[in-house]
Short mmCIF file of C-alpha atoms and ligand atoms in Angstrom, two decimals:
data_model
loop_
_atom_site.label_atom_id
_atom_site.label_comp_id
_atom_site.label_asym_id
_atom_site.label_seq_id
_atom_site.Cartn_x
_atom_site.Cartn_y
_atom_site.Cartn_z
CA MET A 1 -59.55 19.20 23.79
CA PRO A 2 -61.26 18.04 20.59
CA LEU A 3 -64.91 17.08 20.78
CA LEU A 4 -64.17 13.94 18.73
CA THR A 5 -61.93 11.32 20.32
CA ARG A 6 -61.58 8.73 17.55
CA ILE A 7 -63.24 7.24 14.50
CA ASP A 8 -65.68 4.72 15.97
CA HIS A 9 -67.07 3.24 12.76
CA ILE A 10 -67.87 3.65 9.11
CA GLY A 11 -71.54 2.84 8.41
CA ILE A 12 -71.99 1.05 5.07
CA ALA A 13 -75.38 0.36 3.50
CA CYS A 14 -75.71 -3.06 1.88
CA ARG A 15 -78.45 -5.20 0.38
CA ASP A 16 -77.27 -8.62 1.55
CA LEU A 17 -75.91 -8.60 5.09
CA ASP A 18 -74.62 -12.18 5.09
CA ARG A 19 -72.68 -11.66 1.87
CA SER A 20 -71.26 -8.36 3.06
CA ILE A 21 -70.13 -9.81 6.40
CA ALA A 22 -68.47 -12.73 4.58
CA ARG A 23 -66.68 -10.31 2.25
CA TYR A 24 -65.26 -8.18 5.06
CA GLU A 25 -64.24 -11.29 7.00
CA SER A 26 -62.48 -12.96 4.09
CA ALA A 27 -61.01 -9.90 2.38
CA PHE A 28 -59.75 -8.10 5.49
CA GLY A 29 -59.66 -10.77 8.18
CA LEU A 30 -62.11 -8.87 10.37
CA SER A 31 -64.27 -10.66 12.90
CA LEU A 32 -67.87 -10.10 13.83
CA ALA A 33 -68.33 -8.38 17.22
CA ALA A 34 -72.13 -8.14 17.16
CA ARG A 35 -75.13 -8.53 14.93
CA GLU A 36 -78.39 -6.97 16.01
CA VAL A 37 -81.70 -5.59 14.81
CA ASN A 38 -82.40 -1.95 15.65
CA GLU A 39 -86.13 -1.49 15.00
CA GLU A 40 -85.99 2.20 15.88
CA GLN A 41 -83.49 2.83 13.09
CA GLY A 42 -85.06 0.29 10.74
CA VAL A 43 -81.89 -1.73 10.23
CA GLU A 44 -80.23 -5.03 10.87
CA GLU A 45 -76.58 -4.28 11.49
CA ALA A 46 -73.27 -6.03 11.96
CA MET A 47 -70.23 -4.62 13.71
CA LEU A 48 -66.85 -5.97 12.58
CA VAL A 49 -63.84 -5.16 14.72
CA VAL A 50 -60.96 -3.21 13.21
CA ALA A 51 -59.38 -2.27 16.55
CA GLY A 52 -60.88 -3.51 19.79
CA PRO A 53 -61.39 -1.42 22.89
CA VAL A 54 -58.96 -3.69 24.74
CA ASP A 55 -55.95 -2.66 22.70
CA GLY A 56 -55.53 0.47 24.78
CA ARG A 57 -55.51 2.88 21.87
CA ALA A 58 -58.78 4.62 22.57
CA ALA A 59 -58.76 6.99 25.53
CA ASP A 60 -62.54 6.82 25.92
CA GLY A 61 -62.74 3.03 26.02
CA GLY A 62 -64.25 2.54 22.55
CA GLY A 63 -62.97 0.55 19.60
CA SER A 64 -63.14 1.02 15.86
CA TYR A 65 -65.42 -0.93 13.56
CA VAL A 66 -66.96 -1.41 10.16
CA GLN A 67 -70.76 -1.23 10.58
CA LEU A 68 -72.73 -2.99 7.85
CA LEU A 69 -76.38 -1.91 7.57
CA ARG A 70 -79.25 -3.71 5.89
CA PRO A 71 -82.63 -1.95 5.87
CA LEU A 72 -85.58 -3.77 7.40
CA ALA A 73 -87.88 -2.18 4.79
CA GLU A 74 -87.71 0.10 1.77
CA ASP A 75 -89.43 2.89 3.67
CA THR A 76 -86.61 3.42 6.17
CA PRO A 77 -83.69 5.87 6.07
CA VAL A 78 -81.22 3.21 4.88
CA GLY A 79 -83.82 1.72 2.51
CA ARG A 80 -84.32 5.13 0.87
CA PHE A 81 -80.55 5.66 0.77
CA LEU A 82 -80.07 2.35 -1.09
CA ALA A 83 -82.83 3.17 -3.58
CA ARG A 84 -81.40 6.61 -4.26
CA ARG A 85 -77.66 5.99 -4.20
CA GLY A 86 -77.06 2.25 -4.10
CA GLU A 87 -74.70 0.47 -1.76
CA GLY A 88 -71.95 2.50 -0.17
CA VAL A 89 -70.86 4.67 2.74
CA HIS A 90 -73.94 5.87 4.62
CA HIS A 91 -72.43 7.67 7.62
CA VAL A 92 -69.31 8.14 9.74
CA GLY A 93 -69.43 7.55 13.49
CA TYR A 94 -66.99 9.38 15.77
CA GLY A 95 -66.23 8.71 19.41
CA VAL A 96 -67.13 11.37 21.97
CA SER A 97 -66.69 11.22 25.73
CA ASP A 98 -70.16 12.66 26.45
CA VAL A 99 -72.74 12.54 23.67
CA ALA A 100 -75.29 14.82 25.40
CA ALA A 101 -72.63 17.47 26.02
CA ALA A 102 -71.40 17.15 22.43
CA LEU A 103 -74.96 17.66 21.11
CA ALA A 104 -75.37 20.78 23.25
CA GLU A 105 -72.05 22.16 22.01
CA LEU A 106 -72.94 21.59 18.35
CA ALA A 107 -76.43 23.07 18.82
CA ASP A 108 -74.80 26.17 20.36
CA GLN A 109 -72.72 26.47 17.19
CA GLY A 110 -75.89 26.36 15.11
CA LEU A 111 -75.38 22.94 13.52
CA ARG A 112 -78.56 21.10 12.62
CA LEU A 113 -79.11 17.96 14.67
CA VAL A 114 -81.02 14.88 13.57
CA ASP A 115 -81.31 13.78 17.21
CA ARG A 116 -81.87 16.31 19.99
CA ARG A 117 -81.08 13.70 22.62
CA PRO A 118 -79.05 10.48 22.69
CA ARG A 119 -80.55 7.15 21.73
CA HIS A 120 -79.43 3.52 21.81
CA GLY A 121 -76.78 2.41 19.32
CA SER A 122 -74.64 -0.65 18.63
CA LEU A 123 -72.73 -2.45 21.38
CA GLY A 124 -74.58 -0.63 24.13
CA ALA A 125 -73.39 2.82 23.05
CA ALA A 126 -75.35 6.07 23.39
CA ILE A 127 -75.48 7.73 19.97
CA ALA A 128 -76.90 10.73 18.13
CA PHE A 129 -76.87 11.87 14.50
CA VAL A 130 -75.87 15.30 13.21
CA HIS A 131 -77.40 16.54 9.95
CA PRO A 132 -75.24 16.13 6.83
CA GLY A 133 -76.27 19.55 5.51
CA ASP A 134 -73.77 21.36 7.73
CA LEU A 135 -71.01 18.78 7.34
CA GLY A 136 -70.24 18.57 3.66
CA GLY A 137 -72.96 16.07 2.95
CA VAL A 138 -71.68 13.53 5.49
CA LEU A 139 -74.28 12.12 7.87
CA THR A 140 -72.34 12.16 11.14
CA GLU A 141 -72.93 10.00 14.21
CA LEU A 142 -71.62 10.74 17.69
CA VAL A 143 -70.86 7.61 19.72
CA GLN A 144 -70.36 7.43 23.46
CA ALA A 145 -69.07 3.91 24.04
CA ARG A 146 -70.53 1.84 26.83
CA PRO A 147 -68.06 1.90 29.73
CA PRO A 148 -66.06 -1.31 30.12
CA ALA A 149 -67.49 -3.81 32.61
CA GLY A 150 -66.76 -2.82 36.18
CA VAL A 151 -66.51 0.87 35.41
CA THR A 152 -69.38 3.01 36.64
CA GLY A 153 -70.26 6.67 36.46
CA GLY A 154 -68.70 9.24 34.15
CO1 CO B 1 -73.58 3.97 12.90
#
């Protein structure tokens, strides 16, 4: 069974979060699922739904989203990315059924990890980043979706 279960989101760095949200809403008809500040990652972010977790397409209970990222300061990972490369795709997030197990598997294979253990991500997910150096320059995020309400364990 593949380690990755779906494409969870595309993370896009932007300078003006309100403008970017409005563009994705009007151009593509997407709706905002959540907007939150993640101090640990130094971003304010917005998740726009492409396919919701209720449509039954994702075996692991997750959905698929566009994630818009605005840095809280210049001296943050996304702030440095914007200064160096401008607006654009910052990372790709993939669904996994168990983020800790996925990290252990990738570490066994010798891939460089940004995060050794899971941390808190959007929409209550547990997430971890894998270094772009071993993945063709693509910063890669593993996303274990929060279980749907009423589901425990696993
Ligand atoms: Co992300």
